[in-house]
Amino acid sequence: MARRNRSGIIAGALLALLAATHAGAAPVVDSVELNGATVWKTSAIPDGVVGEYLYERQGEPKIVLAADGTGSFQAHMVAPIPIRYWVLANEAGEPVKESGGANYRYTIVLQYGPGGGGNYPEGGFDSWYWTWLADDGCANILGERFKCG
């Protein structure tokens, strides 16, 4: 019995170590062409960015940003489009944070997945401002999608 318990503890410790190693992996930093310019992007997602952004704080169309750099974008009156996203960075890979008092902003760099077409072509890159509005306690994307609390 003691041997089985010790094996379980060792296996649990190994799994925790692997999870910590993966979570602590160095962010990926690379460049991409966006609107005719080369910009740097990082997979290091700042605190507060991950979540679900509701249209006018109520519901659809939504933007969903997951911790793993995937998510979805829903334009008005259409099904969600899968996306991959990063944060605009400097060449050293540090996210570029623009500050103004208690408010601040990051630029989200995204790539559209299948299903968008038209203004959202599969494989196409785009950018959005992500803004923290301190007085409201909310983050905002596209001026109309909010994550509060």
mmCIF file of N, CA and C in Angstrom:
data_model
loop_
_atom_site.group_PDB
_atom_site.id
_atom_site.type_symbol
_atom_site.label_atom_id
_atom_site.label_comp_id
_atom_site.label_asym_id
_atom_site.label_seq_id
_atom_site.Cartn_x
_atom_site.Cartn_y
_atom_site.Cartn_z
ATOM 1 N N MET A 1 0.820 -1.190 0.000
ATOM 2 C CA MET A 1 0.000 0.000 0.000
ATOM 3 C C MET A 1 0.864 1.254 0.000
ATOM 4 N N ALA A 2 1.909 1.260 0.823
ATOM 5 C CA ALA A 2 2.795 2.420 0.889
ATOM 6 C C ALA A 2 3.471 2.650 -0.447
ATOM 7 N N ARG A 3 3.858 1.560 -1.122
ATOM 8 C CA ARG A 3 4.519 1.686 -2.422
ATOM 9 C C ARG A 3 3.567 2.325 -3.439
ATOM 10 N N ARG A 4 2.323 1.892 -3.475
ATOM 11 C CA ARG A 4 1.351 2.452 -4.414
ATOM 12 C C ARG A 4 1.121 3.938 -4.123
ATOM 13 N N ASN A 5 1.018 4.325 -2.875
ATOM 14 C CA ASN A 5 0.816 5.716 -2.498
ATOM 15 C C ASN A 5 2.016 6.559 -2.930
ATOM 16 N N ARG A 6 3.232 6.039 -2.710
ATOM 17 C CA ARG A 6 4.440 6.759 -3.102
ATOM 18 C C ARG A 6 4.478 6.932 -4.616
ATOM 19 N N SER A 7 4.078 5.906 -5.380
ATOM 20 C CA SER A 7 4.037 6.006 -6.846
ATOM 21 C C SER A 7 3.053 7.076 -7.287
ATOM 22 N N GLY A 8 1.901 7.150 -6.609
ATOM 23 C CA GLY A 8 0.908 8.166 -6.944
ATOM 24 C C GLY A 8 1.431 9.567 -6.669
ATOM 25 N N ILE A 9 2.162 9.733 -5.581
ATOM 26 C CA ILE A 9 2.736 11.032 -5.246
ATOM 27 C C ILE A 9 3.772 11.432 -6.277
ATOM 28 N N ILE A 10 4.618 10.479 -6.668
ATOM 29 C CA ILE A 10 5.651 10.762 -7.670
ATOM 30 C C ILE A 10 5.008 11.116 -9.013
ATOM 31 N N ALA A 11 3.996 10.342 -9.422
ATOM 32 C CA ALA A 11 3.319 10.627 -10.691
ATOM 33 C C ALA A 11 2.661 12.004 -10.648
ATOM 34 N N GLY A 12 2.018 12.331 -9.519
ATOM 35 C CA GLY A 12 1.393 13.641 -9.369
ATOM 36 C C GLY A 12 2.410 14.775 -9.446
ATOM 37 N N ALA A 13 3.567 14.563 -8.819
ATOM 38 C CA ALA A 13 4.623 15.580 -8.845
ATOM 39 C C ALA A 13 5.150 15.773 -10.262
ATOM 40 N N LEU A 14 5.314 14.677 -10.999
ATOM 41 C CA LEU A 14 5.779 14.784 -12.382
ATOM 42 C C LEU A 14 4.777 15.543 -13.252
ATOM 43 N N LEU A 15 3.491 15.244 -13.082
ATOM 44 C CA LEU A 15 2.467 15.966 -13.849
ATOM 45 C C LEU A 15 2.474 17.448 -13.507
ATOM 46 N N ALA A 16 2.616 17.778 -12.228
ATOM 47 C CA ALA A 16 2.667 19.188 -11.827
ATOM 48 C C ALA A 16 3.881 19.878 -12.431
ATOM 49 N N LEU A 17 5.026 19.184 -12.464
ATOM 50 C CA LEU A 17 6.242 19.739 -13.042
ATOM 51 C C LEU A 17 6.069 19.981 -14.535
ATOM 52 N N LEU A 18 5.471 19.019 -15.232
ATOM 53 C CA LEU A 18 5.231 19.193 -16.669
ATOM 54 C C LEU A 18 4.284 20.359 -16.927
ATOM 55 N N ALA A 19 3.236 20.485 -16.134
ATOM 56 C CA ALA A 19 2.296 21.590 -16.314
ATOM 57 C C ALA A 19 2.981 22.923 -16.053
ATOM 58 N N ALA A 20 3.792 22.994 -15.028
ATOM 59 C CA ALA A 20 4.497 24.241 -14.714
ATOM 60 C C ALA A 20 5.494 24.584 -15.801
ATOM 61 N N THR A 21 6.159 23.578 -16.346
ATOM 62 C CA THR A 21 7.131 23.811 -17.416
ATOM 63 C C THR A 21 6.422 24.349 -18.656
ATOM 64 N N HIS A 22 5.262 23.761 -18.997
ATOM 65 C CA HIS A 22 4.514 24.222 -20.165
ATOM 66 C C HIS A 22 4.000 25.642 -19.942
ATOM 67 N N ALA A 23 3.429 25.890 -18.748
ATOM 68 C CA ALA A 23 2.877 27.214 -18.466
ATOM 69 C C ALA A 23 3.978 28.276 -18.445
ATOM 70 N N GLY A 24 5.174 27.887 -18.028
ATOM 71 C CA GLY A 24 6.270 28.832 -17.936
ATOM 72 C C GLY A 24 7.120 28.885 -19.186
ATOM 73 N N ALA A 25 6.657 28.265 -20.272
ATOM 74 C CA ALA A 25 7.422 28.255 -21.518
ATOM 75 C C ALA A 25 7.610 29.678 -22.019
ATOM 76 N N ALA A 26 8.738 29.903 -22.638
ATOM 77 C CA ALA A 26 9.039 31.238 -23.167
ATOM 78 C C ALA A 26 8.019 31.622 -24.230
ATOM 79 N N PRO A 27 7.547 32.866 -24.202
ATOM 80 C CA PRO A 27 6.603 33.300 -25.223
ATOM 81 C C PRO A 27 7.232 33.295 -26.609
ATOM 82 N N VAL A 28 6.408 33.061 -27.601
ATOM 83 C CA VAL A 28 6.855 33.093 -28.986
ATOM 84 C C VAL A 28 6.769 34.536 -29.469
ATOM 85 N N VAL A 29 7.863 35.020 -30.041
ATOM 86 C CA VAL A 29 7.921 36.379 -30.585
ATOM 87 C C VAL A 29 8.334 36.274 -32.042
ATOM 88 N N ASP A 30 7.557 36.870 -32.927
ATOM 89 C CA ASP A 30 7.924 36.901 -34.336
ATOM 90 C C ASP A 30 7.276 38.113 -34.989
ATOM 91 N N SER A 31 7.530 38.282 -36.270
ATOM 92 C CA SER A 31 6.983 39.438 -36.973
ATOM 93 C C SER A 31 5.983 38.988 -38.025
ATOM 94 N N VAL A 32 5.145 39.935 -38.444
ATOM 95 C CA VAL A 32 4.128 39.675 -39.443
ATOM 96 C C VAL A 32 3.898 40.974 -40.223
ATOM 97 N N GLU A 33 3.475 40.837 -41.459
ATOM 98 C CA GLU A 33 3.099 42.010 -42.267
ATOM 99 C C GLU A 33 1.653 42.371 -41.944
ATOM 100 N N LEU A 34 1.446 43.625 -41.550
ATOM 101 C CA LEU A 34 0.120 44.087 -41.189
ATOM 102 C C LEU A 34 -0.074 45.491 -41.740
ATOM 103 N N ASN A 35 -1.052 45.647 -42.611
ATOM 104 C CA ASN A 35 -1.342 46.954 -43.224
ATOM 105 C C ASN A 35 -0.110 47.578 -43.867
ATOM 106 N N GLY A 36 0.689 46.756 -44.548
ATOM 107 C CA GLY A 36 1.854 47.240 -45.278
ATOM 108 C C GLY A 36 3.088 47.481 -44.436
ATOM 109 N N ALA A 37 3.047 47.133 -43.163
ATOM 110 C CA ALA A 37 4.204 47.330 -42.280
ATOM 111 C C ALA A 37 4.537 46.022 -41.563
ATOM 112 N N THR A 38 5.798 45.862 -41.217
ATOM 113 C CA THR A 38 6.214 44.708 -40.428
ATOM 114 C C THR A 38 6.072 45.076 -38.955
ATOM 115 N N VAL A 39 5.325 44.256 -38.207
ATOM 116 C CA VAL A 39 5.143 44.486 -36.770
ATOM 117 C C VAL A 39 5.552 43.226 -36.013
ATOM 118 N N TRP A 40 5.946 43.416 -34.763
ATOM 119 C CA TRP A 40 6.302 42.305 -33.889
ATOM 120 C C TRP A 40 5.096 41.921 -33.056
ATOM 121 N N LYS A 41 4.956 40.633 -32.798
ATOM 122 C CA LYS A 41 3.867 40.146 -31.959
ATOM 123 C C LYS A 41 4.411 39.099 -30.997
ATOM 124 N N THR A 42 3.744 38.988 -29.833
ATOM 125 C CA THR A 42 4.158 38.021 -28.825
ATOM 126 C C THR A 42 2.968 37.195 -28.367
ATOM 127 N N SER A 43 3.253 35.967 -27.968
ATOM 128 C CA SER A 43 2.215 35.106 -27.405
ATOM 129 C C SER A 43 2.060 35.342 -25.904
ATOM 130 N N ALA A 44 2.848 36.254 -25.329
ATOM 131 C CA ALA A 44 2.722 36.613 -23.911
ATOM 132 C C ALA A 44 1.485 37.496 -23.759
ATOM 133 N N ILE A 45 0.419 36.933 -23.246
ATOM 134 C CA ILE A 45 -0.852 37.648 -23.131
ATOM 135 C C ILE A 45 -0.908 38.341 -21.764
ATOM 136 N N PRO A 46 -1.025 39.668 -21.741
ATOM 137 C CA PRO A 46 -1.087 40.389 -20.460
ATOM 138 C C PRO A 46 -2.317 40.012 -19.637
ATOM 139 N N ASP A 47 -2.202 40.181 -18.328
ATOM 140 C CA ASP A 47 -3.325 39.924 -17.427
ATOM 141 C C ASP A 47 -4.538 40.736 -17.845
ATOM 142 N N GLY A 48 -5.688 40.129 -17.725
ATOM 143 C CA GLY A 48 -6.938 40.828 -17.997
ATOM 144 C C GLY A 48 -7.445 40.725 -19.417
ATOM 145 N N VAL A 49 -6.609 40.291 -20.353
ATOM 146 C CA VAL A 49 -7.025 40.253 -21.756
ATOM 147 C C VAL A 49 -7.948 39.064 -22.032
ATOM 148 N N VAL A 50 -7.648 37.920 -21.442
ATOM 149 C CA VAL A 50 -8.424 36.704 -21.690
ATOM 150 C C VAL A 50 -9.856 36.888 -21.194
ATOM 151 N N GLY A 51 -10.818 36.434 -21.982
ATOM 152 C CA GLY A 51 -12.207 36.472 -21.539
ATOM 153 C C GLY A 51 -13.192 36.626 -22.676
ATOM 154 N N GLU A 52 -14.431 36.856 -22.295
ATOM 155 C CA GLU A 52 -15.533 36.994 -23.248
ATOM 156 C C GLU A 52 -15.979 38.457 -23.258
ATOM 157 N N TYR A 53 -16.032 39.047 -24.435
ATOM 158 C CA TYR A 53 -16.382 40.454 -24.614
ATOM 159 C C TYR A 53 -17.759 40.522 -25.262
ATOM 160 N N LEU A 54 -18.707 41.120 -24.545
ATOM 161 C CA LEU A 54 -20.095 41.150 -24.966
ATOM 162 C C LEU A 54 -20.438 42.472 -25.643
ATOM 163 N N TYR A 55 -21.228 42.388 -26.693
ATOM 164 C CA TYR A 55 -21.676 43.573 -27.417
ATOM 165 C C TYR A 55 -22.516 44.440 -26.492
ATOM 166 N N GLU A 56 -22.112 45.693 -26.359
ATOM 167 C CA GLU A 56 -22.781 46.657 -25.487
ATOM 168 C C GLU A 56 -23.055 46.076 -24.100
ATOM 169 N N ARG A 57 -22.124 45.221 -23.629
ATOM 170 C CA ARG A 57 -22.146 44.595 -22.295
ATOM 171 C C ARG A 57 -23.286 43.618 -22.107
ATOM 172 N N GLN A 58 -23.942 43.191 -23.201
ATOM 173 C CA GLN A 58 -25.150 42.377 -23.044
ATOM 174 C C GLN A 58 -25.080 40.997 -23.675
ATOM 175 N N GLY A 59 -24.492 40.851 -24.861
ATOM 176 C CA GLY A 59 -24.538 39.535 -25.512
ATOM 177 C C GLY A 59 -23.875 39.557 -26.862
ATOM 178 N N GLU A 60 -24.494 38.865 -27.812
ATOM 179 C CA GLU A 60 -23.910 38.753 -29.147
ATOM 180 C C GLU A 60 -24.057 40.064 -29.903
ATOM 181 N N PRO A 61 -23.164 40.298 -30.849
ATOM 182 C CA PRO A 61 -22.019 39.484 -31.272
ATOM 183 C C PRO A 61 -20.859 39.602 -30.270
ATOM 184 N N LYS A 62 -20.186 38.500 -30.032
ATOM 185 C CA LYS A 62 -19.142 38.414 -29.010
ATOM 186 C C LYS A 62 -17.754 38.290 -29.617
ATOM 187 N N ILE A 63 -16.775 38.599 -28.782
ATOM 188 C CA ILE A 63 -15.374 38.255 -29.036
ATOM 189 C C ILE A 63 -14.943 37.408 -27.853
ATOM 190 N N VAL A 64 -14.321 36.272 -28.126
ATOM 191 C CA VAL A 64 -13.819 35.396 -27.069
ATOM 192 C C VAL A 64 -12.317 35.234 -27.266
ATOM 193 N N LEU A 65 -11.548 35.517 -26.211
ATOM 194 C CA LEU A 65 -10.092 35.371 -26.241
ATOM 195 C C LEU A 65 -9.678 34.380 -25.160
ATOM 196 N N ALA A 66 -9.115 33.243 -25.577
ATOM 197 C CA ALA A 66 -8.675 32.198 -24.651
ATOM 198 C C ALA A 66 -7.207 32.409 -24.278
ATOM 199 N N ALA A 67 -6.801 31.811 -23.177
ATOM 200 C CA ALA A 67 -5.435 31.957 -22.672
ATOM 201 C C ALA A 67 -4.388 31.365 -23.608
ATOM 202 N N ASP A 68 -4.794 30.424 -24.466
ATOM 203 C CA ASP A 68 -3.836 29.770 -25.364
ATOM 204 C C ASP A 68 -3.635 30.508 -26.681
ATOM 205 N N GLY A 69 -4.210 31.720 -26.809
ATOM 206 C CA GLY A 69 -4.026 32.502 -28.031
ATOM 207 C C GLY A 69 -5.025 32.181 -29.128
ATOM 208 N N THR A 70 -6.062 31.442 -28.791
ATOM 209 C CA THR A 70 -7.132 31.177 -29.753
ATOM 210 C C THR A 70 -8.384 31.891 -29.286
ATOM 211 N N GLY A 71 -9.384 31.896 -30.127
ATOM 212 C CA GLY A 71 -10.641 32.507 -29.743
ATOM 213 C C GLY A 71 -11.586 32.577 -30.905
ATOM 214 N N SER A 72 -12.524 33.522 -30.817
ATOM 215 C CA SER A 72 -13.471 33.708 -31.915
ATOM 216 C C SER A 72 -13.911 35.168 -31.966
ATOM 217 N N PHE A 73 -14.267 35.564 -33.165
ATOM 218 C CA PHE A 73 -14.781 36.901 -33.434
ATOM 219 C C PHE A 73 -16.109 36.732 -34.144
ATOM 220 N N GLN A 74 -17.122 37.419 -33.647
ATOM 221 C CA GLN A 74 -18.435 37.359 -34.274
ATOM 222 C C GLN A 74 -18.806 38.751 -34.770
ATOM 223 N N ALA A 75 -18.910 38.881 -36.071
ATOM 224 C CA ALA A 75 -19.414 40.124 -36.650
ATOM 225 C C ALA A 75 -20.935 40.131 -36.478
ATOM 226 N N HIS A 76 -21.555 41.250 -36.752
ATOM 227 C CA HIS A 76 -23.004 41.352 -36.591
ATOM 228 C C HIS A 76 -23.738 40.388 -37.517
ATOM 229 N N MET A 77 -24.647 39.627 -36.959
ATOM 230 C CA MET A 77 -25.576 38.760 -37.680
ATOM 231 C C MET A 77 -24.911 37.612 -38.432
ATOM 232 N N VAL A 78 -23.740 37.149 -37.975
ATOM 233 C CA VAL A 78 -23.095 35.986 -38.583
ATOM 234 C C VAL A 78 -22.560 35.071 -37.483
ATOM 235 N N ALA A 79 -22.217 33.860 -37.875
ATOM 236 C CA ALA A 79 -21.644 32.887 -36.933
ATOM 237 C C ALA A 79 -20.232 33.320 -36.530
ATOM 238 N N PRO A 80 -19.769 32.932 -35.340
ATOM 239 C CA PRO A 80 -18.404 33.268 -34.913
ATOM 240 C C PRO A 80 -17.350 32.702 -35.863
ATOM 241 N N ILE A 81 -16.279 33.452 -36.036
ATOM 242 C CA ILE A 81 -15.146 33.069 -36.874
ATOM 243 C C ILE A 81 -13.991 32.724 -35.929
ATOM 244 N N PRO A 82 -13.371 31.554 -36.090
ATOM 245 C CA PRO A 82 -12.224 31.252 -35.230
ATOM 246 C C PRO A 82 -11.055 32.193 -35.538
ATOM 247 N N ILE A 83 -10.312 32.539 -34.494
ATOM 248 C CA ILE A 83 -9.137 33.402 -34.655
ATOM 249 C C ILE A 83 -7.975 32.862 -33.837
ATOM 250 N N ARG A 84 -6.789 33.297 -34.210
ATOM 251 C CA ARG A 84 -5.586 33.178 -33.388
ATOM 252 C C ARG A 84 -5.188 34.616 -33.089
ATOM 253 N N TYR A 85 -4.659 34.849 -31.873
ATOM 254 C CA TYR A 85 -4.296 36.228 -31.556
ATOM 255 C C TYR A 85 -3.011 36.301 -30.743
ATOM 256 N N TRP A 86 -2.392 37.482 -30.818
ATOM 257 C CA TRP A 86 -1.158 37.819 -30.121
ATOM 258 C C TRP A 86 -1.285 39.264 -29.649
ATOM 259 N N VAL A 87 -0.248 39.767 -29.020
ATOM 260 C CA VAL A 87 -0.214 41.164 -28.595
ATOM 261 C C VAL A 87 0.954 41.837 -29.308
ATOM 262 N N LEU A 88 0.727 43.048 -29.811
ATOM 263 C CA LEU A 88 1.779 43.831 -30.445
ATOM 264 C C LEU A 88 2.925 43.979 -29.457
ATOM 265 N N ALA A 89 4.154 43.767 -29.944
ATOM 266 C CA ALA A 89 5.338 43.789 -29.077
ATOM 267 C C ALA A 89 6.437 44.623 -29.706
ATOM 268 N N ASN A 90 7.454 44.923 -28.890
ATOM 269 C CA ASN A 90 8.664 45.522 -29.447
ATOM 270 C C ASN A 90 9.579 44.371 -29.899
ATOM 271 N N GLU A 91 10.720 44.689 -30.481
ATOM 272 C CA GLU A 91 11.605 43.633 -30.996
ATOM 273 C C GLU A 91 12.135 42.711 -29.910
ATOM 274 N N ALA A 92 12.136 43.168 -28.662
ATOM 275 C CA ALA A 92 12.574 42.331 -27.540
ATOM 276 C C ALA A 92 11.470 41.381 -27.082
ATOM 277 N N GLY A 93 10.279 41.521 -27.658
ATOM 278 C CA GLY A 93 9.177 40.634 -27.310
ATOM 279 C C GLY A 93 8.308 41.117 -26.166
ATOM 280 N N GLU A 94 8.514 42.345 -25.718
ATOM 281 C CA GLU A 94 7.714 42.895 -24.625
ATOM 282 C C GLU A 94 6.438 43.513 -25.196
ATOM 283 N N PRO A 95 5.270 43.163 -24.624
ATOM 284 C CA PRO A 95 4.037 43.777 -25.110
ATOM 285 C C PRO A 95 4.118 45.301 -25.026
ATOM 286 N N VAL A 96 3.633 45.975 -26.062
ATOM 287 C CA VAL A 96 3.632 47.435 -26.100
ATOM 288 C C VAL A 96 2.381 47.908 -25.372
ATOM 289 N N LYS A 97 2.594 48.636 -24.267
ATOM 290 C CA LYS A 97 1.498 49.149 -23.447
ATOM 291 C C LYS A 97 1.487 50.665 -23.548
ATOM 292 N N GLU A 98 0.374 51.201 -24.028
ATOM 293 C CA GLU A 98 0.202 52.650 -24.106
ATOM 294 C C GLU A 98 -0.623 53.075 -22.900
ATOM 295 N N SER A 99 -0.108 54.017 -22.110
ATOM 296 C CA SER A 99 -0.776 54.436 -20.881
ATOM 297 C C SER A 99 -1.257 55.871 -20.969
ATOM 298 N N GLY A 100 -2.350 56.117 -20.290
ATOM 299 C CA GLY A 100 -2.895 57.460 -20.141
ATOM 300 C C GLY A 100 -3.617 57.527 -18.809
ATOM 301 N N GLY A 101 -2.919 57.927 -17.771
ATOM 302 C CA GLY A 101 -3.502 57.914 -16.427
ATOM 303 C C GLY A 101 -3.734 56.489 -15.978
ATOM 304 N N ALA A 102 -4.935 56.222 -15.451
ATOM 305 C CA ALA A 102 -5.259 54.870 -14.986
ATOM 306 C C ALA A 102 -5.675 53.959 -16.138
ATOM 307 N N ASN A 103 -5.970 54.532 -17.298
ATOM 308 C CA ASN A 103 -6.361 53.746 -18.466
ATOM 309 C C ASN A 103 -5.114 53.335 -19.251
ATOM 310 N N TYR A 104 -5.201 52.220 -19.944
ATOM 311 C CA TYR A 104 -4.094 51.800 -20.800
ATOM 312 C C TYR A 104 -4.624 50.952 -21.944
ATOM 313 N N ARG A 105 -3.747 50.732 -22.918
ATOM 314 C CA ARG A 105 -4.178 50.045 -24.131
ATOM 315 C C ARG A 105 -3.072 49.136 -24.657
ATOM 316 N N TYR A 106 -3.493 47.982 -25.168
ATOM 317 C CA TYR A 106 -2.640 47.070 -25.937
ATOM 318 C C TYR A 106 -3.248 46.953 -27.328
ATOM 319 N N THR A 107 -2.442 46.539 -28.281
ATOM 320 C CA THR A 107 -2.960 46.236 -29.611
ATOM 321 C C THR A 107 -2.954 44.727 -29.779
ATOM 322 N N ILE A 108 -4.120 44.182 -30.094
ATOM 323 C CA ILE A 108 -4.265 42.758 -30.365
ATOM 324 C C ILE A 108 -4.012 42.553 -31.854
ATOM 325 N N VAL A 109 -3.110 41.640 -32.192
ATOM 326 C CA VAL A 109 -2.856 41.248 -33.574
ATOM 327 C C VAL A 109 -3.550 39.907 -33.758
ATOM 328 N N LEU A 110 -4.390 39.779 -34.767
ATOM 329 C CA LEU A 110 -5.142 38.546 -34.938
ATOM 330 C C LEU A 110 -5.088 38.040 -36.368
ATOM 331 N N GLN A 111 -5.349 36.749 -36.481
ATOM 332 C CA GLN A 111 -5.419 36.095 -37.783
ATOM 333 C C GLN A 111 -6.743 35.347 -37.849
ATOM 334 N N TYR A 112 -7.513 35.616 -38.905
ATOM 335 C CA TYR A 112 -8.820 34.996 -39.064
ATOM 336 C C TYR A 112 -8.691 33.554 -39.527
ATOM 337 N N GLY A 113 -9.551 32.700 -38.984
ATOM 338 C CA GLY A 113 -9.651 31.317 -39.424
ATOM 339 C C GLY A 113 -10.715 31.188 -40.492
ATOM 340 N N PRO A 114 -11.121 29.959 -40.781
ATOM 341 C CA PRO A 114 -12.111 29.722 -41.842
ATOM 342 C C PRO A 114 -13.499 30.225 -41.464
ATOM 343 N N GLY A 115 -14.266 30.591 -42.493
ATOM 344 C CA GLY A 115 -15.666 30.924 -42.298
ATOM 345 C C GLY A 115 -16.011 32.390 -42.382
ATOM 346 N N GLY A 116 -15.004 33.261 -42.438
ATOM 347 C CA GLY A 116 -15.298 34.689 -42.447
ATOM 348 C C GLY A 116 -15.561 35.237 -43.827
ATOM 349 N N GLY A 117 -14.596 35.055 -44.718
ATOM 350 C CA GLY A 117 -14.721 35.603 -46.059
ATOM 351 C C GLY A 117 -14.827 37.111 -46.047
ATOM 352 N N GLY A 118 -15.031 37.718 -47.187
ATOM 353 C CA GLY A 118 -15.233 39.162 -47.289
ATOM 354 C C GLY A 118 -14.215 39.978 -46.528
ATOM 355 N N ASN A 119 -14.658 40.685 -45.512
ATOM 356 C CA ASN A 119 -13.789 41.530 -44.702
ATOM 357 C C ASN A 119 -12.898 40.746 -43.742
ATOM 358 N N TYR A 120 -13.144 39.449 -43.589
ATOM 359 C CA TYR A 120 -12.420 38.617 -42.626
ATOM 360 C C TYR A 120 -11.874 37.363 -43.312
ATOM 361 N N PRO A 121 -10.995 37.527 -44.303
ATOM 362 C CA PRO A 121 -10.541 36.369 -45.087
ATOM 363 C C PRO A 121 -9.683 35.405 -44.266
ATOM 364 N N GLU A 122 -9.896 34.125 -44.487
ATOM 365 C CA GLU A 122 -9.117 33.097 -43.793
ATOM 366 C C GLU A 122 -7.620 33.346 -44.005
ATOM 367 N N GLY A 123 -6.861 33.357 -42.927
ATOM 368 C CA GLY A 123 -5.421 33.586 -42.985
ATOM 369 C C GLY A 123 -5.040 35.057 -42.956
ATOM 370 N N GLY A 124 -6.022 35.945 -43.094
ATOM 371 C CA GLY A 124 -5.744 37.378 -43.091
ATOM 372 C C GLY A 124 -5.465 37.901 -41.685
ATOM 373 N N PHE A 125 -4.578 38.887 -41.603
ATOM 374 C CA PHE A 125 -4.232 39.505 -40.322
ATOM 375 C C PHE A 125 -4.962 40.827 -40.153
ATOM 376 N N ASP A 126 -5.222 41.172 -38.906
ATOM 377 C CA ASP A 126 -5.900 42.411 -38.563
ATOM 378 C C ASP A 126 -5.393 42.844 -37.186
ATOM 379 N N SER A 127 -5.840 44.006 -36.722
ATOM 380 C CA SER A 127 -5.489 44.446 -35.375
ATOM 381 C C SER A 127 -6.668 45.160 -34.746
ATOM 382 N N TRP A 128 -6.769 45.048 -33.421
ATOM 383 C CA TRP A 128 -7.789 45.727 -32.643
ATOM 384 C C TRP A 128 -7.108 46.376 -31.450
ATOM 385 N N TYR A 129 -7.681 47.467 -30.982
ATOM 386 C CA TYR A 129 -7.238 48.027 -29.710
ATOM 387 C C TYR A 129 -7.996 47.329 -28.582
ATOM 388 N N TRP A 130 -7.245 46.938 -27.562
ATOM 389 C CA TRP A 130 -7.800 46.447 -26.309
ATOM 390 C C TRP A 130 -7.533 47.547 -25.290
ATOM 391 N N THR A 131 -8.578 48.096 -24.691
ATOM 392 C CA THR A 131 -8.427 49.244 -23.799
ATOM 393 C C THR A 131 -9.009 48.938 -22.426
ATOM 394 N N TRP A 132 -8.219 49.226 -21.383
ATOM 395 C CA TRP A 132 -8.705 49.122 -20.010
ATOM 396 C C TRP A 132 -9.267 50.487 -19.617
ATOM 397 N N LEU A 133 -10.541 50.505 -19.211
ATOM 398 C CA LEU A 133 -11.233 51.730 -18.798
ATOM 399 C C LEU A 133 -11.389 51.679 -17.283
ATOM 400 N N ALA A 134 -10.460 52.303 -16.580
ATOM 401 C CA ALA A 134 -10.393 52.196 -15.126
ATOM 402 C C ALA A 134 -11.673 52.677 -14.436
ATOM 403 N N ASP A 135 -12.250 53.777 -14.891
ATOM 404 C CA ASP A 135 -13.458 54.311 -14.242
ATOM 405 C C ASP A 135 -14.635 53.333 -14.331
ATOM 406 N N ASP A 136 -14.706 52.577 -15.413
ATOM 407 C CA ASP A 136 -15.784 51.611 -15.607
ATOM 408 C C ASP A 136 -15.451 50.240 -15.027
ATOM 409 N N GLY A 137 -14.153 49.959 -14.842
ATOM 410 C CA GLY A 137 -13.745 48.615 -14.425
ATOM 411 C C GLY A 137 -13.974 47.599 -15.530
ATOM 412 N N CYS A 138 -13.829 48.049 -16.771
ATOM 413 C CA CYS A 138 -14.106 47.204 -17.929
ATOM 414 C C CYS A 138 -12.963 47.273 -18.938
ATOM 415 N N ALA A 139 -12.806 46.196 -19.693
ATOM 416 C CA ALA A 139 -11.933 46.188 -20.856
ATOM 417 C C ALA A 139 -12.833 46.285 -22.081
ATOM 418 N N ASN A 140 -12.315 46.922 -23.134
ATOM 419 C CA ASN A 140 -13.115 47.198 -24.318
ATOM 420 C C ASN A 140 -12.334 46.832 -25.575
ATOM 421 N N ILE A 141 -13.027 46.234 -26.526
ATOM 422 C CA ILE A 141 -12.471 45.954 -27.855
ATOM 423 C C ILE A 141 -13.463 46.484 -28.883
ATOM 424 N N LEU A 142 -12.966 47.137 -29.916
ATOM 425 C CA LEU A 142 -13.775 47.674 -31.011
ATOM 426 C C LEU A 142 -14.768 48.737 -30.559
ATOM 427 N N GLY A 143 -14.607 49.291 -29.376
ATOM 428 C CA GLY A 143 -15.488 50.347 -28.898
ATOM 429 C C GLY A 143 -16.880 49.901 -28.522
ATOM 430 N N GLU A 144 -17.193 48.603 -28.692
ATOM 431 C CA GLU A 144 -18.553 48.131 -28.421
ATOM 432 C C GLU A 144 -18.609 46.778 -27.722
ATOM 433 N N ARG A 145 -17.476 46.114 -27.578
ATOM 434 C CA ARG A 145 -17.444 44.797 -26.911
ATOM 435 C C ARG A 145 -16.752 44.974 -25.571
ATOM 436 N N PHE A 146 -17.408 44.558 -24.494
ATOM 437 C CA PHE A 146 -16.917 44.829 -23.140
ATOM 438 C C PHE A 146 -16.799 43.554 -22.324
ATOM 439 N N LYS A 147 -15.777 43.553 -21.464
ATOM 440 C CA LYS A 147 -15.623 42.533 -20.419
ATOM 441 C C LYS A 147 -15.462 43.324 -19.121
ATOM 442 N N CYS A 148 -16.426 43.192 -18.232
ATOM 443 C CA CYS A 148 -16.406 43.977 -16.992
ATOM 444 C C CYS A 148 -16.268 43.046 -15.779
ATOM 445 N N GLY A 149 -15.718 43.622 -14.730
ATOM 446 C CA GLY A 149 -15.622 42.871 -13.473
ATOM 447 C C GLY A 149 -14.341 42.166 -13.252
#
